């Protein structure tokens, strides 16, 4: 999981060495595939496991009597990943995207959905989960800015604790700090199988913004390739089920749960809305919650406007803020959404703004998706964040 932080945002490789991943050495055609280099259980460019998408892509290439050739691009920035791979013609098939019509991909076409994916409830096998209300009275772990967190907060009556990663939720389960965790099903199943020897029961759910399907994307003009991919995926359905079992994806009949009371806050099915960078990103990456600035990219420096350079605390606070808080408030707190623009704190609250900011950070705003940071941030980190916020306050 460490490769993502080391990869420069850019084209990593057009093809891997022969025999490293796949299939026949000699073939009459090449299937150029693009995917994420570090996103298990879905895809990985190196290591003993290559992920569900890559295993499937190799089977599809074999079915088409083609040699697979890989282009890798980190998918945390989904729009950019598509722009510099499929749209730039460095590859011909993108594994994979949400299949739902509500996920718009202008200029691209998608195959039929080939795999059901959804959120899931992870709990002890002794806990019977049949409806959403079964979670009332339980201590429930949710992941920041995901559909379960928003739904449970809006409906009320649930005792939730917000975490940043699936791994943190599994740790809390093992320590007995929570009774159940509500997380992305493929990640839950994979982690449960790989790290916890199927200790927990992973129950998939269905419902608006809770479940969907994934598909392979191609350029809209590539109608012949699209037809071939659809035929191959249909023929490979038994193998697709076997691969899902291999990676621990939950395949039981899903439990239907009620839709959110405010669906406008929820993103495309299968995607997390505005999780890191102001656009939809693959929910498959949600186990790495946080605004990640890959090596080789920089957040634009804020103008000092003639003010003295920031202190060491402010510089450290800025770095922490942009790696942790910019998913909602934008880099340097300069959100185009006025309610999230942290440059306005002084104008709104006068000299009391530091205390207001401190209290809000510590207590969070769970009903709006902001987690509680008290007990997570150290006093020093909180001091640094406040020092940074002081440097961006508008004089207006």
Coordinates of N, CA and C in Angstrom, one line a residue, residues 10-16 31-37 45 68-74 84-86 90-93:
X10 N 1.9 10.6 -12.9 CA 2.3 10.6 -14.3 C 2.2 9.2 -14.8
X11 N 2.6 9.1 -16.0 CA 2.6 7.8 -16.7 C 3.7 6.9 -16.1
X12 N 3.4 5.8 -15.6 CA 4.4 5.0 -14.9 C 5.1 4.0 -15.9
X13 N 4.3 3.3 -16.6 CA 4.9 2.3 -17.5 C 3.9 1.9 -18.6
X14 N 4.4 1.8 -19.8 CA 3.5 1.3 -20.8 C 3.3 -0.2 -20.9
X15 N 4.3 -0.9 -20.6 CA 4.3 -2.4 -20.6 C 5.2 -2.9 -19.6
X16 N 4.9 -4.1 -19.1 CA 5.8 -4.8 -18.1 C 6.5 -5.9 -18.9
X31 N -3.9 -6.0 -26.5 CA -5.0 -5.3 -25.8 C -4.3 -4.4 -24.8
X32 N -4.4 -3.1 -25.1 CA -3.7 -2.1 -24.2 C -4.7 -1.8 -23.1
X33 N -4.2 -2.1 -21.9 CA -5.1 -1.9 -20.7 C -4.5 -0.9 -19.8
X34 N -5.4 -0.1 -19.2 CA -4.9 0.9 -18.2 C -5.6 0.6 -16.9
X35 N -4.8 0.8 -15.8 CA -5.4 0.5 -14.4 C -4.5 1.2 -13.4
X36 N -4.9 1.0 -12.1 CA -4.1 1.7 -11.0 C -3.0 0.8 -10.6
X37 N -1.8 1.3 -10.4 CA -0.7 0.4 -10.0 C -0.6 0.0 -8.6
X45 N 0.6 -3.3 -9.8 CA 1.6 -3.5 -10.9 C 2.7 -4.5 -10.6
X68 N -1.8 -8.8 -23.5 CA -2.1 -7.7 -22.7 C -0.9 -6.8 -22.6
X69 N -1.1 -5.5 -22.6 CA 0.0 -4.5 -22.4 C -0.6 -3.5 -21.5
X70 N 0.2 -3.1 -20.4 CA -0.4 -2.3 -19.4 C 0.2 -0.9 -19.3
X71 N -0.7 0.0 -19.1 CA -0.3 1.4 -18.7 C -0.9 1.7 -17.3
X72 N -0.1 2.3 -16.5 CA -0.5 2.5 -15.1 C -0.6 3.9 -14.8
X73 N -1.7 4.3 -14.1 CA -1.9 5.6 -13.6 C -2.7 5.6 -12.3
X74 N -2.2 6.3 -11.3 CA -2.9 6.3 -10.0 C -4.3 6.9 -10.2
X84 N -5.3 11.2 -19.2 CA -4.0 10.9 -19.6 C -3.8 9.4 -20.0
X85 N -4.8 8.6 -20.0 CA -4.7 7.2 -20.4 C -5.7 7.0 -21.5
X86 N -6.9 6.7 -21.2 CA -7.9 6.3 -22.2 C -8.1 7.5 -23.2
X90 N -3.3 6.3 -24.8 CA -2.2 5.4 -24.4 C -2.6 4.0 -24.0
X91 N -3.9 3.8 -23.9 CA -4.5 2.5 -23.7 C -5.9 2.5 -24.4
X92 N -6.5 1.3 -24.4 CA -7.7 1.1 -25.1 C -8.9 0.6 -24.2
X93 N -8.5 0.1 -23.0 CA -9.6 -0.4 -22.1 C -9.2 -0.1 -20.7

